[in-house]
Amino acid sequence: MDRGTRELPGAGTPPAWLRLLPWLTMVLLVVVQLTTPRSVQLGFAFAVVPPLTTLLYGMLGTALVSGTLFGLLLMPAVRADDVTYGDLLAFGLIGLVSVVLAGVRVRRDAQLVSVRSVAEAAQLAVLPPMPERVGPVRCGALYRAAERGTLVGGALYGGQVGPYGVRAIVADVQGHGLAAVGTVAALLGTFREAVLDEPELAGVAARLDRRLVVDASGRGDTEVFATAVLMEFPADGSAVRVLSCGHPAPLLVGGHGAREVELAPGAPLGLGLADFRAPRTVSVPMGPTDVLLAHTDGVTEARDGTGAFYPLAARLGALARPVPPVELVRAVWRDLSSYAGEVGDDVALLALSTPDGHG
């Protein structure tokens, strides 16, 4: 499974050229001071070097840069005429404070790394990686969260083997980012239980709807809803069954190109309808090279520079040859990224196929 996260600003180790910046700045200031008339006063410029170093080095590195700078300023040839011994004392205090600030920054960065590691582990527990095979079904999955620094947003997918075959889900909950993670976790948990208990996809959809309604009433929130598409590869090898609750229809991709599966319309989950009824399940015959591609509307609602929506089916129709599920979702993401540039919504892609074209 491909999972991507947008890095937090300032995360990671600075590149080598950036770590040389304090030393290069110091050398540049010394050269300028030595090659300009003594009347040119550059003493104030040396004061920026220690604070700059705190952004790139720890306490030891900052102390080394500050000590080297202070030693240079003690040399009459480098020190400008306007730099007094009182100024040298001020430079020393700036260096000392910079060392302390570097220690505080390093400690804060370590805490952020720890917190982020815990957060990523928790998010991966909510939406674990999708294996490349679930029973006889080959899978390709890709997820990109819209919110910076997160691995899980307001979309989800999953697949599980049960007594009625392999069942899969792709859903999009109301909202996105960390605020929607609780709803994502609730839906996935309910789906995994319903796969084992419900003989029909309509029963799975009803269980998902009930979970959202109960959660909404418990929180006093009337706007907890989701769209979802459910897919079933039956154990008897018959045609794949698909059911959609207000979700974009999946595409059947193969040698014939790409076309949307014609589904019966259905209402989203969690609207609190008095008598929830899942839409009719549609049987979809699949050939040996066909791939069923489910997606969220973050894909089809992405726009290019002119404001045109991403034409997923048309772009997939240009594929020169059938590709396996993993390659298909990666190809779609590459094409979508080049088409739209910045994608502002959660994106989930789930491609499914079987060697013989059946479940």
Short mmCIF file of C-alpha atoms in Angstrom, two decimals:
data_model
loop_
_atom_site.label_atom_id
_atom_site.label_comp_id
_atom_site.label_asym_id
_atom_site.label_seq_id
_atom_site.Cartn_x
_atom_site.Cartn_y
_atom_site.Cartn_z
CA MET A 1 0.00 0.00 0.00
CA ASP A 2 1.22 3.49 -0.82
CA ARG A 3 0.77 5.98 1.97
CA GLY A 4 2.03 9.55 1.80
CA THR A 5 2.22 12.39 4.27
CA ARG A 6 3.16 16.00 3.82
CA GLU A 7 6.15 16.80 5.97
CA LEU A 8 5.82 19.33 8.74
CA PRO A 9 7.82 22.53 8.15
CA GLY A 10 11.33 22.24 9.57
CA ALA A 11 11.13 18.45 10.01
CA GLY A 12 14.20 16.36 9.28
CA THR A 13 17.95 17.06 9.26
CA PRO A 14 19.09 20.19 7.38
CA PRO A 15 21.13 19.49 4.23
CA ALA A 16 24.91 19.72 4.42
CA TRP A 17 25.12 22.99 2.49
CA LEU A 18 22.72 24.64 4.91
CA ARG A 19 24.75 23.50 7.92
CA LEU A 20 27.74 25.30 6.43
CA LEU A 21 25.84 28.58 6.35
CA PRO A 22 27.07 29.95 9.74
CA TRP A 23 30.70 29.21 8.86
CA LEU A 24 30.37 30.71 5.39
CA THR A 25 28.69 33.79 6.83
CA MET A 26 31.50 34.20 9.33
CA VAL A 27 34.17 33.84 6.64
CA LEU A 28 32.37 36.30 4.38
CA LEU A 29 32.13 38.91 7.13
CA VAL A 30 35.83 38.56 7.96
CA VAL A 31 36.83 38.91 4.30
CA VAL A 32 34.63 41.97 3.85
CA GLN A 33 35.98 43.54 7.05
CA LEU A 34 39.59 42.99 5.95
CA THR A 35 39.05 44.32 2.42
CA THR A 36 37.06 47.45 3.24
CA PRO A 37 38.27 50.72 4.75
CA ARG A 38 38.50 50.81 8.53
CA SER A 39 35.81 53.46 8.52
CA VAL A 40 33.25 50.85 7.38
CA GLN A 41 31.59 49.51 10.51
CA LEU A 42 30.51 45.86 10.28
CA GLY A 43 30.67 44.88 13.92
CA PHE A 44 26.88 44.64 14.24
CA ALA A 45 26.75 42.05 11.42
CA PHE A 46 28.80 39.51 13.42
CA ALA A 47 26.02 39.40 16.02
CA VAL A 48 23.66 37.51 13.68
CA VAL A 49 25.91 34.45 13.37
CA PRO A 50 25.29 32.76 16.78
CA PRO A 51 21.45 33.05 16.64
CA LEU A 52 21.55 31.70 13.08
CA THR A 53 23.58 28.73 14.28
CA THR A 54 20.92 27.72 16.82
CA LEU A 55 18.58 26.79 13.96
CA LEU A 56 21.07 24.32 12.49
CA TYR A 57 23.25 22.97 15.32
CA GLY A 58 22.92 21.69 18.84
CA MET A 59 24.61 23.12 21.92
CA LEU A 60 28.10 21.85 21.04
CA GLY A 61 28.03 23.11 17.46
CA THR A 62 26.62 26.48 18.51
CA ALA A 63 29.27 26.81 21.22
CA LEU A 64 32.01 26.02 18.66
CA VAL A 65 30.75 28.64 16.19
CA SER A 66 30.24 31.26 18.91
CA GLY A 67 33.69 30.59 20.40
CA THR A 68 35.36 30.86 16.98
CA LEU A 69 33.56 34.12 16.29
CA PHE A 70 34.54 35.56 19.66
CA GLY A 71 38.17 34.57 19.07
CA LEU A 72 38.16 36.32 15.68
CA LEU A 73 36.77 39.49 17.20
CA LEU A 74 39.63 39.53 19.73
CA MET A 75 42.05 39.94 16.82
CA PRO A 76 42.72 43.65 16.15
CA ALA A 77 43.03 43.03 12.42
CA VAL A 78 39.46 41.67 12.25
CA ARG A 79 37.78 43.79 14.88
CA ALA A 80 36.44 47.07 13.58
CA ASP A 81 37.43 50.30 15.28
CA ASP A 82 33.93 50.81 16.67
CA VAL A 83 33.92 47.48 18.53
CA THR A 84 34.73 48.20 22.16
CA TYR A 85 35.40 45.78 24.99
CA GLY A 86 31.83 46.36 26.12
CA ASP A 87 30.71 45.21 22.68
CA LEU A 88 32.87 42.10 23.01
CA LEU A 89 31.13 41.33 26.28
CA ALA A 90 27.78 41.68 24.50
CA PHE A 91 28.97 39.32 21.75
CA GLY A 92 29.95 36.79 24.42
CA LEU A 93 26.52 37.03 26.07
CA ILE A 94 24.81 36.60 22.68
CA GLY A 95 26.89 33.46 22.11
CA LEU A 96 26.03 32.08 25.56
CA VAL A 97 22.31 32.71 25.11
CA SER A 98 22.48 31.11 21.64
CA VAL A 99 23.98 27.95 23.15
CA VAL A 100 21.11 27.77 25.65
CA LEU A 101 18.54 28.33 22.92
CA ALA A 102 20.12 25.60 20.81
CA GLY A 103 19.69 23.18 23.71
CA VAL A 104 16.05 24.17 24.12
CA ARG A 105 15.43 23.70 20.38
CA VAL A 106 17.06 20.27 20.31
CA ARG A 107 14.95 19.15 23.28
CA ARG A 108 11.77 20.47 21.67
CA ASP A 109 12.58 18.75 18.38
CA ALA A 110 13.10 15.46 20.20
CA GLN A 111 9.70 15.84 21.86
CA LEU A 112 8.07 16.60 18.50
CA VAL A 113 9.65 13.52 16.94
CA SER A 114 8.36 11.38 19.81
CA VAL A 115 4.85 12.82 19.59
CA ARG A 116 4.80 12.42 15.83
CA SER A 117 5.97 8.81 16.04
CA VAL A 118 3.15 8.01 18.47
CA ALA A 119 0.63 9.82 16.27
CA GLU A 120 1.76 7.95 13.16
CA ALA A 121 1.58 4.61 14.98
CA ALA A 122 -1.95 5.42 16.14
CA GLN A 123 -3.03 6.42 12.63
CA LEU A 124 -1.53 3.28 11.11
CA ALA A 125 -3.47 1.26 13.69
CA VAL A 126 -6.69 2.96 12.50
CA LEU A 127 -5.95 2.36 8.82
CA PRO A 128 -3.33 -0.39 8.54
CA PRO A 129 -1.45 -1.05 5.31
CA MET A 130 -3.43 -2.92 2.68
CA PRO A 131 -1.76 -6.20 1.62
CA GLU A 132 -1.20 -6.87 -2.06
CA ARG A 133 -3.42 -9.95 -1.82
CA VAL A 134 -6.54 -10.66 0.24
CA GLY A 135 -7.51 -14.27 -0.32
CA PRO A 136 -7.65 -14.78 -4.11
CA VAL A 137 -8.05 -11.03 -4.76
CA ARG A 138 -5.06 -8.95 -5.79
CA CYS A 139 -5.08 -5.44 -4.32
CA GLY A 140 -3.46 -2.11 -5.01
CA ALA A 141 -4.14 0.76 -2.62
CA LEU A 142 -3.01 4.35 -2.34
CA TYR A 143 -3.85 6.99 0.25
CA ARG A 144 -2.95 10.66 0.40
CA ALA A 145 -4.30 12.74 3.29
CA ALA A 146 -5.10 16.38 2.56
CA GLU A 147 -4.08 17.69 5.98
CA ARG A 148 -0.40 18.40 6.43
CA GLY A 149 1.54 15.93 8.57
CA THR A 150 -1.20 13.26 8.75
CA LEU A 151 -1.44 9.70 7.45
CA VAL A 152 -5.22 9.33 7.87
CA GLY A 153 -7.88 11.83 6.89
CA GLY A 154 -11.56 11.61 6.07
CA ALA A 155 -11.35 8.72 3.62
CA LEU A 156 -10.89 4.99 4.17
CA TYR A 157 -10.60 1.65 2.48
CA GLY A 158 -10.30 -1.93 3.58
CA GLY A 159 -10.64 -5.54 2.51
CA GLN A 160 -11.28 -8.75 4.39
CA VAL A 161 -11.91 -12.42 3.76
CA GLY A 162 -15.15 -13.76 5.23
CA PRO A 163 -17.51 -16.71 4.92
CA TYR A 164 -19.16 -15.04 1.90
CA GLY A 165 -16.00 -14.26 -0.03
CA VAL A 166 -13.69 -11.25 -0.08
CA ARG A 167 -15.36 -7.95 0.68
CA ALA A 168 -13.89 -4.48 0.29
CA ILE A 169 -14.93 -0.93 1.08
CA VAL A 170 -13.97 2.57 0.00
CA ALA A 171 -15.67 5.39 1.88
CA ASP A 172 -15.48 9.13 2.39
CA VAL A 173 -16.69 10.59 5.68
CA GLN A 174 -17.94 14.09 6.35
CA GLY A 175 -15.00 16.38 7.02
CA HIS A 176 -11.32 15.55 6.69
CA GLY A 177 -8.12 15.57 8.68
CA LEU A 178 -7.71 14.42 12.26
CA ALA A 179 -11.25 15.47 13.18
CA ALA A 180 -12.62 12.67 10.96
CA VAL A 181 -10.29 9.91 12.19
CA GLY A 182 -12.75 8.78 14.88
CA THR A 183 -15.48 8.24 12.30
CA VAL A 184 -13.03 6.40 10.03
CA ALA A 185 -12.07 4.06 12.88
CA ALA A 186 -15.72 3.40 13.76
CA LEU A 187 -16.67 2.57 10.18
CA LEU A 188 -13.71 0.27 9.62
CA GLY A 189 -14.37 -1.62 12.85
CA THR A 190 -18.03 -2.07 12.00
CA PHE A 191 -17.18 -3.17 8.46
CA ARG A 192 -14.78 -5.87 9.67
CA GLU A 193 -17.44 -7.28 12.00
CA ALA A 194 -20.25 -7.08 9.46
CA VAL A 195 -18.18 -8.90 6.83
CA LEU A 196 -18.20 -11.96 9.08
CA ASP A 197 -21.87 -11.78 10.06
CA GLU A 198 -23.96 -10.38 7.22
CA PRO A 199 -24.78 -12.68 4.26
CA GLU A 200 -25.62 -9.72 1.96
CA LEU A 201 -23.91 -6.42 1.19
CA ALA A 202 -27.16 -4.64 2.05
CA GLY A 203 -26.81 -5.94 5.60
CA VAL A 204 -23.24 -4.62 5.79
CA ALA A 205 -24.44 -1.20 4.61
CA ALA A 206 -27.24 -1.20 7.20
CA ARG A 207 -24.74 -1.95 9.98
CA LEU A 208 -22.52 0.92 8.83
CA ASP A 209 -25.48 3.29 8.72
CA ARG A 210 -26.60 2.29 12.22
CA ARG A 211 -23.10 2.86 13.60
CA LEU A 212 -22.97 6.40 12.25
CA VAL A 213 -26.46 7.20 13.54
CA VAL A 214 -25.63 5.89 17.02
CA ASP A 215 -22.34 7.78 17.12
CA ALA A 216 -24.02 10.99 15.99
CA SER A 217 -26.75 10.76 18.64
CA GLY A 218 -24.20 10.00 21.34
CA ARG A 219 -22.21 13.12 20.47
CA GLY A 220 -25.23 15.31 19.78
CA ASP A 221 -23.98 15.80 16.22
CA THR A 222 -26.46 15.65 13.35
CA GLU A 223 -23.83 15.92 10.62
CA VAL A 224 -21.98 12.62 10.84
CA PHE A 225 -22.44 10.92 7.49
CA ALA A 226 -20.38 9.12 4.88
CA THR A 227 -20.56 7.84 1.35
CA ALA A 228 -19.35 4.31 0.69
CA VAL A 229 -19.00 1.71 -2.03
CA LEU A 230 -19.01 -1.97 -1.03
CA MET A 231 -17.59 -4.72 -3.24
CA GLU A 232 -17.86 -8.49 -2.86
CA PHE A 233 -15.89 -11.20 -4.64
CA PRO A 234 -18.07 -14.24 -3.81
CA ALA A 235 -16.50 -17.50 -2.75
CA ASP A 236 -18.47 -19.36 -5.44
CA GLY A 237 -16.62 -17.51 -8.22
CA SER A 238 -19.67 -15.67 -9.56
CA ALA A 239 -19.61 -12.07 -10.80
CA VAL A 240 -18.41 -9.36 -8.46
CA ARG A 241 -21.17 -7.58 -6.57
CA VAL A 242 -21.11 -3.83 -5.99
CA LEU A 243 -23.29 -1.56 -3.88
CA SER A 244 -22.96 2.22 -3.54
CA CYS A 245 -24.38 4.48 -0.83
CA GLY A 246 -24.00 7.90 -2.39
CA HIS A 247 -20.40 7.18 -3.42
CA PRO A 248 -18.82 7.65 -6.88
CA ALA A 249 -19.14 4.49 -8.94
CA PRO A 250 -15.99 2.40 -9.35
CA LEU A 251 -14.43 1.96 -12.77
CA LEU A 252 -13.87 -1.29 -14.62
CA VAL A 253 -10.44 -1.01 -16.26
CA GLY A 254 -9.19 -3.48 -18.84
CA GLY A 255 -8.32 -4.02 -22.46
CA HIS A 256 -11.60 -2.33 -23.44
CA GLY A 257 -10.53 0.89 -21.73
CA ALA A 258 -12.27 2.22 -18.63
CA ARG A 259 -15.94 2.66 -17.89
CA GLU A 260 -17.98 3.45 -14.82
CA VAL A 261 -19.99 0.61 -13.35
CA GLU A 262 -23.71 1.39 -13.60
CA LEU A 263 -25.07 1.27 -10.06
CA ALA A 264 -28.44 1.79 -8.46
CA PRO A 265 -28.53 5.17 -6.66
CA GLY A 266 -28.44 5.13 -2.89
CA ALA A 267 -28.42 7.64 -0.05
CA PRO A 268 -25.27 8.27 2.01
CA LEU A 269 -24.82 6.51 5.33
CA GLY A 270 -25.70 8.14 8.63
CA LEU A 271 -28.43 10.52 7.51
CA GLY A 272 -30.71 9.24 10.26
CA LEU A 273 -33.47 8.06 7.94
CA ALA A 274 -36.29 6.32 9.77
CA ASP A 275 -36.10 3.26 7.55
CA PHE A 276 -32.67 2.86 5.95
CA ARG A 277 -32.73 0.71 2.85
CA ALA A 278 -29.56 -0.06 0.99
CA PRO A 279 -29.70 0.27 -2.81
CA ARG A 280 -29.83 -2.74 -5.07
CA THR A 281 -26.60 -4.72 -5.44
CA VAL A 282 -25.26 -4.86 -9.01
CA SER A 283 -23.36 -7.84 -10.46
CA VAL A 284 -20.28 -6.91 -12.48
CA PRO A 285 -18.67 -9.57 -14.72
CA MET A 286 -14.89 -9.27 -14.80
CA GLY A 287 -12.40 -10.69 -17.27
CA PRO A 288 -8.98 -12.10 -16.34
CA THR A 289 -7.23 -8.79 -17.08
CA ASP A 290 -9.93 -6.49 -15.68
CA VAL A 291 -9.34 -4.34 -12.60
CA LEU A 292 -12.08 -2.80 -10.50
CA LEU A 293 -10.92 0.67 -9.37
CA ALA A 294 -12.78 2.38 -6.53
CA HIS A 295 -11.91 5.93 -5.51
CA THR A 296 -13.02 8.91 -3.46
CA ASP A 297 -14.23 12.19 -4.94
CA GLY A 298 -10.88 13.74 -4.02
CA VAL A 299 -9.72 12.24 -7.33
CA THR A 300 -12.49 13.32 -9.68
CA GLU A 301 -12.96 16.74 -8.05
CA ALA A 302 -9.31 17.74 -8.43
CA ARG A 303 -8.92 20.60 -10.91
CA ASP A 304 -6.22 21.78 -13.27
CA GLY A 305 -5.12 25.38 -13.76
CA THR A 306 -8.19 26.18 -15.87
CA GLY A 307 -10.62 24.80 -13.28
CA ALA A 308 -11.47 21.63 -15.23
CA PHE A 309 -12.15 18.49 -13.20
CA TYR A 310 -9.84 15.50 -13.53
CA PRO A 311 -11.40 13.12 -16.13
CA LEU A 312 -10.45 9.82 -14.49
CA ALA A 313 -12.25 7.49 -16.91
CA ALA A 314 -10.94 9.27 -20.00
CA ARG A 315 -7.36 9.28 -18.70
CA LEU A 316 -7.53 5.60 -17.81
CA GLY A 317 -8.88 4.83 -21.27
CA ALA A 318 -5.54 5.92 -22.68
CA LEU A 319 -3.67 3.07 -21.01
CA ALA A 320 -1.81 1.10 -23.65
CA ARG A 321 -2.07 -2.24 -21.85
CA PRO A 322 -3.70 -3.83 -18.80
CA VAL A 323 -1.73 -3.25 -15.62
CA PRO A 324 -1.88 -4.98 -12.23
CA PRO A 325 -3.65 -3.21 -9.34
CA VAL A 326 -0.52 -1.86 -7.63
CA GLU A 327 0.81 -0.31 -10.83
CA LEU A 328 -2.63 1.07 -11.70
CA VAL A 329 -3.10 3.12 -8.52
CA ARG A 330 0.45 4.49 -8.77
CA ALA A 331 -0.12 5.46 -12.40
CA VAL A 332 -3.36 7.24 -11.48
CA TRP A 333 -1.65 9.19 -8.69
CA ARG A 334 1.23 10.25 -10.93
CA ASP A 335 -1.18 11.39 -13.62
CA LEU A 336 -3.43 13.16 -11.12
CA SER A 337 -0.47 14.98 -9.56
CA SER A 338 0.76 16.20 -12.94
CA TYR A 339 -2.76 17.25 -13.93
CA ALA A 340 -3.84 19.09 -10.79
CA GLY A 341 -0.58 19.92 -9.04
CA GLU A 342 -1.82 20.40 -5.47
CA VAL A 343 -4.67 18.05 -4.52
CA GLY A 344 -6.69 19.67 -1.74
CA ASP A 345 -8.81 16.72 -0.59
CA ASP A 346 -8.19 13.28 0.85
CA VAL A 347 -7.50 10.74 -1.90
CA ALA A 348 -8.12 7.01 -1.58
CA LEU A 349 -7.69 4.52 -4.42
CA LEU A 350 -8.37 0.80 -4.22
CA ALA A 351 -7.82 -1.47 -7.24
CA LEU A 352 -8.96 -5.11 -7.12
CA SER A 353 -8.64 -8.05 -9.51
CA THR A 354 -8.47 -11.83 -9.55
CA PRO A 355 -6.38 -14.13 -11.75
CA ASP A 356 -9.44 -15.73 -13.34
CA GLY A 357 -11.61 -12.62 -13.39
CA HIS A 358 -13.93 -13.84 -10.61
CA GLY A 359 -14.03 -13.85 -6.83
#
